[in-house]
CSV table of C-alpha atoms in Angstrom, one decimal:
chain,number,residue,atom,x,y,z
E,1130,MET,CA,8.1,-5.4,71.6
E,1131,GLY,CA,9.2,-2.3,68.9
E,1132,ASP,CA,12.0,-4.7,68.0
E,1133,ILE,CA,10.0,-8.1,67.7
E,1134,ASP,CA,7.2,-6.3,66.0
E,1135,LEU,CA,10.0,-5.5,63.1
E,1136,ILE,CA,10.9,-9.2,62.6
E,1137,GLU,CA,8.6,-10.9,60.1
E,1138,PRO,CA,6.2,-13.6,61.2
E,1139,ALA,CA,8.3,-16.3,59.8
E,1140,ALA,CA,11.5,-15.6,61.1
E,1141,ARG,CA,9.8,-15.8,64.6
E,1142,GLY,CA,8.3,-19.1,63.8
E,1143,LEU,CA,4.6,-18.2,63.1
E,1144,SER,CA,2.2,-17.8,60.1
E,1145,LEU,CA,0.9,-14.9,59.3
E,1146,THR,CA,-2.2,-14.9,61.5
E,1147,GLY,CA,0.0,-15.7,64.5
E,1148,LYS,CA,-0.2,-19.8,64.6
E,1149,PRO,CA,3.0,-21.9,65.2
E,1150,LEU,CA,4.7,-23.0,61.9
E,1151,PRO,CA,5.0,-26.6,62.2
E,1152,VAL,CA,9.0,-28.0,61.3
E,1153,PHE,CA,9.4,-30.3,58.8
E,1154,THR,CA,12.7,-32.2,58.8
E,1155,GLU,CA,12.6,-33.8,55.2
E,1156,PRO,CA,11.7,-32.0,52.1
E,1157,VAL,CA,8.5,-33.2,50.3
E,1158,SER,CA,8.8,-35.9,47.4
E,1159,ALA,CA,5.3,-37.5,46.6
E,1160,PRO,CA,5.3,-36.6,42.9
E,1161,LEU,CA,1.5,-35.8,41.3
E,1162,GLY,CA,1.9,-38.0,39.0
E,1163,HIS,CA,-0.7,-37.6,35.5
E,1164,THR,CA,-3.0,-34.5,35.1
E,1165,PRO,CA,-6.6,-35.9,36.1
E,1166,PRO,CA,-9.0,-36.7,33.5
E,1167,ARG,CA,-11.3,-34.1,32.0
E,1168,ARG,CA,-14.7,-34.1,33.9
E,1169,ALA,CA,-18.1,-33.4,32.3
E,1170,HIS,CA,-19.3,-29.7,31.6
E,1171,SER,CA,-15.4,-28.3,32.5
E,1172,VAL,CA,-13.1,-25.7,31.2
E,1173,ARG,CA,-9.7,-26.8,31.1
E,1174,ARG,CA,-6.5,-24.5,31.0
E,1175,THR,CA,-3.2,-25.5,30.0
E,1176,MET,CA,0.1,-23.3,29.7
E,1177,SER,CA,3.6,-24.6,29.4
E,1178,ILE,CA,7.2,-22.7,29.2
E,1179,ASP,CA,9.8,-24.6,27.3
E,1180,VAL,CA,13.4,-23.8,27.0
E,1181,HIS,CA,16.5,-24.5,25.6
E,1182,TRP,CA,19.6,-23.2,25.2
E,1183,PRO,CA,21.2,-23.9,21.0
E,1184,GLN,CA,24.7,-22.4,22.4
E,1185,GLY,CA,24.8,-24.0,25.4
E,1186,LEU,CA,24.6,-22.6,29.4
E,1187,GLU,CA,27.0,-20.0,28.2
E,1188,GLY,CA,24.1,-18.7,25.7
E,1189,PRO,CA,20.6,-17.4,25.6
E,1190,GLY,CA,17.2,-19.2,26.6
E,1191,HIS,CA,14.8,-19.7,24.0
E,1192,TYR,CA,11.7,-19.7,25.7
E,1193,LEU,CA,8.6,-21.3,24.0
E,1194,GLY,CA,5.0,-20.8,25.7
E,1195,ARG,CA,2.2,-22.1,24.7
E,1196,CYS,CA,-1.5,-21.8,26.5
E,1197,ARG,CA,-4.8,-23.6,25.4
E,1198,ASP,CA,-8.3,-22.9,26.8
E,1199,ILE,CA,-10.9,-25.9,26.0
E,1200,LEU,CA,-14.6,-27.0,27.1
E,1201,THR,CA,-15.5,-30.0,27.9
E,1202,HIS,CA,-19.0,-31.2,27.1
E,1203,ASP,CA,-18.3,-34.7,27.7
E,1204,PRO,CA,-14.9,-36.3,27.9
E,1205,ALA,CA,-15.2,-39.3,25.8
E,1206,ALA,CA,-14.9,-36.5,22.9
E,1207,ALA,CA,-13.1,-34.0,21.8
E,1208,PRO,CA,-13.1,-30.4,23.6
E,1209,VAL,CA,-14.4,-27.4,22.3
E,1210,LEU,CA,-10.8,-24.9,21.7
E,1211,LEU,CA,-11.9,-21.6,23.1
E,1212,GLU,CA,-8.7,-19.6,23.0
E,1213,GLN,CA,-4.7,-20.0,22.5
E,1214,ALA,CA,-1.9,-18.1,22.5
E,1215,GLU,CA,1.9,-18.7,21.7
E,1216,VAL,CA,5.4,-16.4,22.7
E,1217,ARG,CA,8.5,-17.0,21.9
E,1218,ILE,CA,11.5,-15.0,23.8
E,1219,VAL,CA,15.0,-15.3,23.4
E,1220,SER,CA,16.6,-13.7,27.0
E,1221,ALA,CA,20.1,-13.8,28.8
E,1222,ASP,CA,20.4,-13.0,32.0
E,1223,ARG,CA,16.8,-12.8,32.5
E,1224,GLN,CA,16.7,-10.2,30.1
E,1225,ILE,CA,14.1,-9.9,27.0
E,1226,LEU,CA,16.5,-9.6,23.8
E,1227,SER,CA,13.5,-10.7,21.6
E,1228,ILE,CA,10.0,-11.3,21.3
E,1229,SER,CA,7.3,-12.6,19.2
E,1230,ALA,CA,3.7,-14.0,20.1
E,1231,ASP,CA,0.4,-15.2,18.3
E,1232,PRO,CA,-1.7,-13.0,18.6
E,1233,ALA,CA,0.2,-9.6,19.0
E,1234,PRO,CA,-0.6,-7.2,21.1
E,1235,PRO,CA,0.2,-3.4,19.7
E,1236,GLY,CA,2.4,-3.0,22.8
E,1237,LEU,CA,4.2,-6.2,22.8
E,1238,GLN,CA,7.8,-5.1,21.5
E,1239,GLN,CA,7.6,-2.6,24.5
E,1240,LEU,CA,9.4,-5.7,26.4
E,1241,VAL,CA,12.3,-6.2,24.4
E,1242,GLY,CA,15.1,-4.8,27.0
E,1243,VAL,CA,13.5,-5.1,30.3
E,1244,ARG,CA,14.4,-8.1,32.7
E,1245,ALA,CA,12.2,-10.4,34.2
E,1246,GLY,CA,10.9,-10.3,37.7
E,1247,GLY,CA,9.2,-7.8,39.1
E,1248,TYR,CA,10.3,-5.3,36.5
E,1249,LEU,CA,8.4,-7.0,34.0
E,1250,ARG,CA,5.4,-7.4,35.7
E,1251,ASN,CA,5.0,-3.5,36.2
E,1252,ALA,CA,6.2,-3.4,32.3
E,1253,LEU,CA,2.8,-6.3,31.7
E,1254,ALA,CA,0.6,-3.8,33.3
E,1255,GLU,CA,1.5,-0.8,30.9
E,1256,ALA,CA,2.3,-2.7,27.6
E,1257,VAL,CA,-0.8,-5.6,27.9
E,1258,ALA,CA,-3.1,-4.0,30.2
E,1259,GLU,CA,-5.5,-4.9,28.3
E,1260,GLU,CA,-4.8,-9.0,28.1
E,1261,LYS,CA,-4.3,-8.2,31.9
E,1262,ALA,CA,-8.0,-7.2,32.5
E,1263,ALA,CA,-9.3,-9.9,29.6
E,1264,GLY,CA,-6.9,-12.8,31.5
E,1265,THR,CA,-6.1,-13.9,28.6
E,1266,PRO,CA,-3.7,-17.3,27.6
E,1267,LEU,CA,-1.3,-14.7,26.4
E,1268,TYR,CA,-1.0,-12.7,29.4
E,1269,LEU,CA,-0.9,-15.5,31.8
E,1270,THR,CA,2.3,-17.0,29.6
E,1271,LEU,CA,3.9,-13.7,29.8
E,1272,ASP,CA,3.5,-13.3,33.7
E,1273,ASP,CA,5.4,-16.5,34.3
E,1274,MET,CA,8.1,-15.6,32.2
E,1275,ALA,CA,8.9,-14.3,35.3
E,1276,GLY,CA,9.5,-17.3,37.6
E,1277,THR,CA,10.7,-19.2,34.5
E,1278,THR,CA,14.0,-17.1,33.7
E,1279,LEU,CA,14.5,-17.6,37.4
E,1280,VAL,CA,14.4,-21.4,38.0
E,1281,SER,CA,14.9,-22.5,34.2
E,1282,ARG,CA,18.8,-23.2,34.5
E,1283,TRP,CA,18.5,-25.4,37.2
E,1284,SER,CA,17.7,-27.8,34.2
E,1285,PHE,CA,21.3,-28.4,33.8
E,1286,SER,CA,21.7,-29.5,36.9
E,1287,ARG,CA,20.5,-32.6,35.9
E,1288,TRP,CA,23.3,-32.5,32.9
E,1289,ARG,CA,26.6,-30.6,34.0
E,1290,ASP,CA,28.7,-31.1,37.1
E,1291,ASP,CA,29.5,-27.8,37.1
E,1292,TRP,CA,26.7,-25.9,36.3
E,1293,MET,CA,26.5,-24.1,39.7
E,1294,ASN,CA,30.1,-22.8,38.8
E,1295,ALA,CA,29.3,-21.8,35.1
E,1296,VAL,CA,26.0,-20.1,36.2
E,1297,ALA,CA,28.4,-17.9,38.6
E,1298,ALA,CA,30.9,-17.3,36.0
E,1299,GLN,CA,27.8,-15.2,34.2
E,1300,SER,CA,26.4,-13.6,37.5
E,1301,PRO,CA,27.4,-14.2,41.1
E,1302,ARG,CA,24.7,-16.2,42.9
E,1303,PRO,CA,22.6,-14.4,45.1
E,1304,LYS,CA,22.2,-14.1,48.8
E,1305,MET,CA,18.3,-15.6,49.1
E,1306,GLU,CA,17.3,-15.2,52.7
E,1307,GLY,CA,14.4,-13.4,53.0
E,1308,VAL,CA,13.2,-13.9,49.8
E,1309,CYS,CA,10.6,-16.7,50.5
E,1310,ILE,CA,9.0,-18.5,53.3
E,1311,GLY,CA,11.9,-21.3,52.7
E,1312,PHE,CA,14.7,-18.9,52.5
E,1313,ARG,CA,13.4,-17.3,55.9
E,1314,PRO,CA,16.5,-16.2,58.6
E,1315,GLY,CA,17.0,-19.3,60.5
E,1316,SER,CA,16.1,-21.8,57.4
E,1317,SER,CA,17.5,-25.3,57.0
E,1318,ALA,CA,17.9,-24.5,53.6
E,1319,LEU,CA,20.4,-21.4,53.8
E,1320,GLY,CA,23.7,-21.8,54.4
E,1321,GLU,CA,26.1,-19.1,56.6
E,1322,ASP,CA,26.3,-17.0,54.1
E,1323,GLY,CA,22.7,-16.5,52.9
E,1324,ARG,CA,22.6,-18.8,50.2
E,1325,PRO,CA,20.8,-22.0,49.5
E,1326,LEU,CA,22.1,-25.3,50.3
E,1327,GLU,CA,23.5,-27.6,47.6
E,1328,GLY,CA,21.9,-30.9,46.6
E,1329,ALA,CA,18.1,-29.6,46.3
E,1330,ASN,CA,15.7,-32.4,46.5
E,1331,THR,CA,14.2,-33.2,43.6
E,1332,SER,CA,11.4,-36.3,42.3
E,1333,ARG,CA,11.0,-38.7,39.1
E,1334,VAL,CA,7.9,-38.0,37.8
E,1335,LEU,CA,5.3,-39.2,35.2
E,1336,PRO,CA,4.7,-37.2,32.1
E,1337,LEU,CA,1.7,-34.8,33.0
E,1338,PRO,CA,-0.7,-35.4,29.9
E,1339,ASN,CA,-2.8,-38.1,30.9
E,1340,PRO,CA,-2.8,-41.4,28.4
E,1341,ALA,CA,-6.1,-42.0,29.3
E,1342,ASP,CA,-7.2,-38.4,28.3
E,1343,PRO,CA,-5.0,-37.6,25.5
E,1344,MET,CA,-6.6,-34.5,24.3
E,1345,GLY,CA,-6.3,-33.2,28.1
E,1346,TRP,CA,-3.1,-31.1,27.1
E,1347,HIS,CA,-2.0,-28.6,24.3
E,1348,ASP,CA,1.6,-29.9,22.6
E,1349,MET,CA,4.4,-29.6,23.8
E,1350,PRO,CA,8.2,-29.7,22.4
E,1351,ALA,CA,11.2,-32.3,22.9
E,1352,TYR,CA,14.3,-30.8,22.7
E,1353,GLU,CA,17.7,-32.3,22.9
E,1354,GLY,CA,19.5,-32.0,25.9
E,1355,ALA,CA,19.1,-29.9,28.9
E,1356,HIS,CA,15.4,-29.1,28.4
E,1357,PHE,CA,13.6,-27.0,31.1
E,1358,ARG,CA,9.0,-26.6,31.4
E,1359,ARG,CA,7.4,-25.0,33.5
E,1360,ALA,CA,3.8,-26.1,33.3
E,1361,ARG,CA,0.1,-25.6,34.4
E,1362,CYS,CA,-3.3,-26.8,34.2
E,1363,ILE,CA,-6.4,-24.9,35.4
E,1364,ASP,CA,-9.5,-27.2,35.6
E,1365,LEU,CA,-13.1,-25.1,36.9
E,1366,TRP,CA,-16.6,-26.6,37.3
E,1367,ARG,CA,-19.6,-25.7,38.4
E,1368,GLU,CA,-20.8,-27.4,42.1
E,1369,GLY,CA,-24.5,-25.7,42.6
E,1370,GLN,CA,-23.7,-21.7,43.2
E,1371,GLU,CA,-20.4,-22.2,43.2
E,1372,ILE,CA,-16.9,-23.2,41.3
E,1373,ALA,CA,-14.8,-25.4,42.0
E,1374,VAL,CA,-11.0,-25.3,40.7
E,1375,GLU,CA,-8.4,-27.8,40.9
E,1376,SER,CA,-4.8,-26.6,39.3
E,1377,LEU,CA,-1.7,-28.3,38.8
E,1378,PHE,CA,1.9,-26.8,38.8
E,1379,GLN,CA,5.4,-28.6,38.1
E,1380,ASP,CA,8.6,-27.0,37.4
E,1381,SER,CA,10.8,-30.1,35.4
E,1382,SER,CA,14.0,-30.8,33.8
E,1383,SER,CA,14.5,-33.7,30.8
E,1384,ALA,CA,16.9,-36.2,32.1
E,1385,PRO,CA,20.3,-37.5,30.4
E,1386,ASP,CA,19.2,-40.9,30.5
E,1387,GLY,CA,15.8,-40.4,28.3
E,1388,GLY,CA,13.8,-41.6,30.9
E,1389,ASP,CA,10.7,-39.9,33.1
E,1390,ARG,CA,11.5,-36.3,33.6
E,1391,TRP,CA,13.0,-34.7,37.1
E,1392,ALA,CA,10.8,-32.2,39.0
E,1393,ILE,CA,11.9,-29.7,41.7
E,1394,HIS,CA,8.6,-27.4,42.1
E,1395,GLU,CA,5.2,-29.3,42.5
E,1396,TYR,CA,2.1,-27.9,43.7
E,1397,ARG,CA,-1.7,-28.9,43.4
E,1398,LEU,CA,-4.2,-26.3,44.4
E,1399,ARG,CA,-7.6,-26.9,45.1
E,1400,ALA,CA,-10.0,-23.6,45.4
E,1401,ARG,CA,-14.0,-22.8,45.9
E,1402,ILE,CA,-14.9,-19.5,44.6
E,1403,GLY,CA,-18.6,-18.4,45.9
E,1404,ALA,CA,-21.4,-17.0,44.1
E,1405,ASP,CA,-20.0,-13.6,44.9
E,1406,GLY,CA,-16.6,-14.0,43.4
E,1407,THR,CA,-14.9,-14.3,46.4
E,1408,VAL,CA,-12.4,-16.9,47.7
E,1409,LEU,CA,-14.1,-19.5,50.0
E,1410,ALA,CA,-11.9,-22.1,50.3
E,1411,LEU,CA,-8.0,-23.1,49.6
E,1412,GLU,CA,-6.0,-26.4,49.7
E,1413,ALA,CA,-2.7,-26.3,48.6
E,1414,THR,CA,-0.9,-29.8,48.5
E,1415,PRO,CA,3.1,-29.5,47.7
E,1416,GLY,CA,4.4,-33.0,45.3
E,1417,THR,CA,8.1,-32.1,45.5
E,1418,LEU,CA,9.9,-29.0,47.3
E,1419,PRO,CA,13.3,-28.8,47.4
E,1420,TYR,CA,13.7,-28.2,51.1
E,1421,ALA,CA,11.7,-29.1,54.0
E,1422,ALA,CA,11.6,-25.7,54.9
E,1423,CYS,CA,9.4,-24.9,52.1
E,1424,ARG,CA,7.1,-27.3,53.0
E,1425,VAL,CA,5.1,-25.0,55.6
E,1426,ALA,CA,4.2,-22.3,52.6
E,1427,TYR,CA,0.7,-23.4,52.4
E,1428,MET,CA,0.3,-22.1,56.3
E,1429,ASN,CA,-0.5,-18.3,55.1
E,1430,ASN,CA,-3.2,-19.1,52.3
E,1431,GLU,CA,-5.6,-18.6,54.9
E,1432,VAL,CA,-5.2,-14.8,54.6
E,1433,LEU,CA,-6.2,-15.0,51.1
E,1434,ILE,CA,-10.1,-16.4,52.0
E,1435,GLY,CA,-12.6,-13.4,51.7
E,1436,THR,CA,-10.8,-11.9,48.7
E,1437,PRO,CA,-12.2,-11.3,45.1
E,1438,VAL,CA,-10.5,-13.6,42.9
E,1439,ARG,CA,-10.3,-11.3,40.1
E,1440,GLU,CA,-8.1,-9.4,42.3
E,1441,LEU,CA,-5.8,-12.2,43.5
E,1442,ARG,CA,-3.1,-11.4,40.8
E,1443,ASP,CA,-2.3,-8.5,43.2
E,1444,THR,CA,-3.3,-8.8,46.6
E,1445,VAL,CA,-1.1,-12.0,46.7
E,1446,LEU,CA,2.1,-10.2,46.2
E,1447,GLU,CA,1.3,-7.8,48.5
E,1448,LYS,CA,-0.3,-10.4,52.0
E,1449,LEU,CA,2.5,-12.8,50.9
E,1450,LYS,CA,5.2,-11.0,49.5
E,1451,SER,CA,8.7,-11.5,50.8
E,1452,THR,CA,8.7,-14.6,53.7
E,1453,GLY,CA,5.5,-14.7,54.0
E,1454,GLY,CA,4.7,-16.9,50.9
E,1455,CYS,CA,6.0,-19.4,48.6
E,1456,THR,CA,7.7,-18.0,44.6
E,1457,HIS,CA,6.1,-20.8,43.3
E,1458,LEU,CA,2.7,-21.0,45.3
E,1459,ASN,CA,2.3,-17.5,45.4
E,1460,ASP,CA,2.3,-17.5,41.2
E,1461,THR,CA,-0.4,-20.9,41.3
E,1462,LEU,CA,-2.3,-18.3,43.4
E,1463,ARG,CA,-2.0,-15.3,41.6
E,1464,ALA,CA,-3.5,-17.5,38.1
E,1465,LEU,CA,-6.1,-18.0,39.9
E,1466,ALA,CA,-7.4,-14.4,38.9
E,1467,GLU,CA,-8.4,-15.7,35.6
E,1468,VAL,CA,-10.9,-17.6,36.8
E,1469,PRO,CA,-14.0,-15.5,36.2
E,1470,ALA,CA,-13.4,-15.2,32.4
E,1471,LEU,CA,-12.8,-19.0,32.2
E,1472,THR,CA,-16.1,-18.6,34.3
E,1473,ALA,CA,-17.8,-16.8,31.4
E,1474,ARG,CA,-16.6,-19.2,29.0
E,1475,LEU,CA,-17.9,-22.3,30.8
E,1476,ASP,CA,-21.3,-20.8,31.0
């Protein structure tokens, strides 16, 4: 019995609450489409991190992050700009070589030399603690650099047949077994060596800005060649004493044919936040995921019900760590920690 207890629930085919995980044989490919038009009396936060490689895959990545908060009284009218931020980072092998931002907090340059991932989040807690506490656009953009630096070079899979070998020449492909619920031991997404199988599922996707709502997004750049984008949209509005939230997340790449982008990760998350600031309901709908095994991640969201939404940045990492969660869904859930700050702007 003791040995069984040491095995994480997902490896035993169970959710964190002991429910059987469903078995999916095909990855999901149901693109989410345009972002919904803005609602009346709502606040919207949009965030994008665009990456390009002026020197090619072998050179450093140039990251442009933008985040904007707007208040909408009437969707037919121009929104009210509440706050915005821009971050520029040059990074090689996930290490930050240079950084600038507007606004630029005093501790920003402490991040130079930090390698993205858990190290970056620890560094952010020290360097820009006030930004985290205030739930600012700048903090969301900086926090999302951790995941963006990990996934961004996938964009070259659209442009170069040898991209895997080129990436491996710079740094060996890591074993991913146990990293997330999609890569749990025994997952159909893994080869015998513990590395992800090639040929991850992707979808052709429409632009996120909605033609019916041209002011719904901030400006995003268009680069030539391989170009990666991580994007988020968080809408919130009041329904009685509760706050309703709809959040959209997408990782996508430019296409060599110049047509619509390719997405590898997409989620739509709906949440309800009680008057006391706790999570009442969570509903995650995947649009595109790379492997069939990834589709069970939503099962563990229920352990977050009752959590103060303000604490989600840390609580998600504690409760949905390792094979308990999905890296991309986790970050979507963590971003809800800024809901109280956005609600204050709504009021």
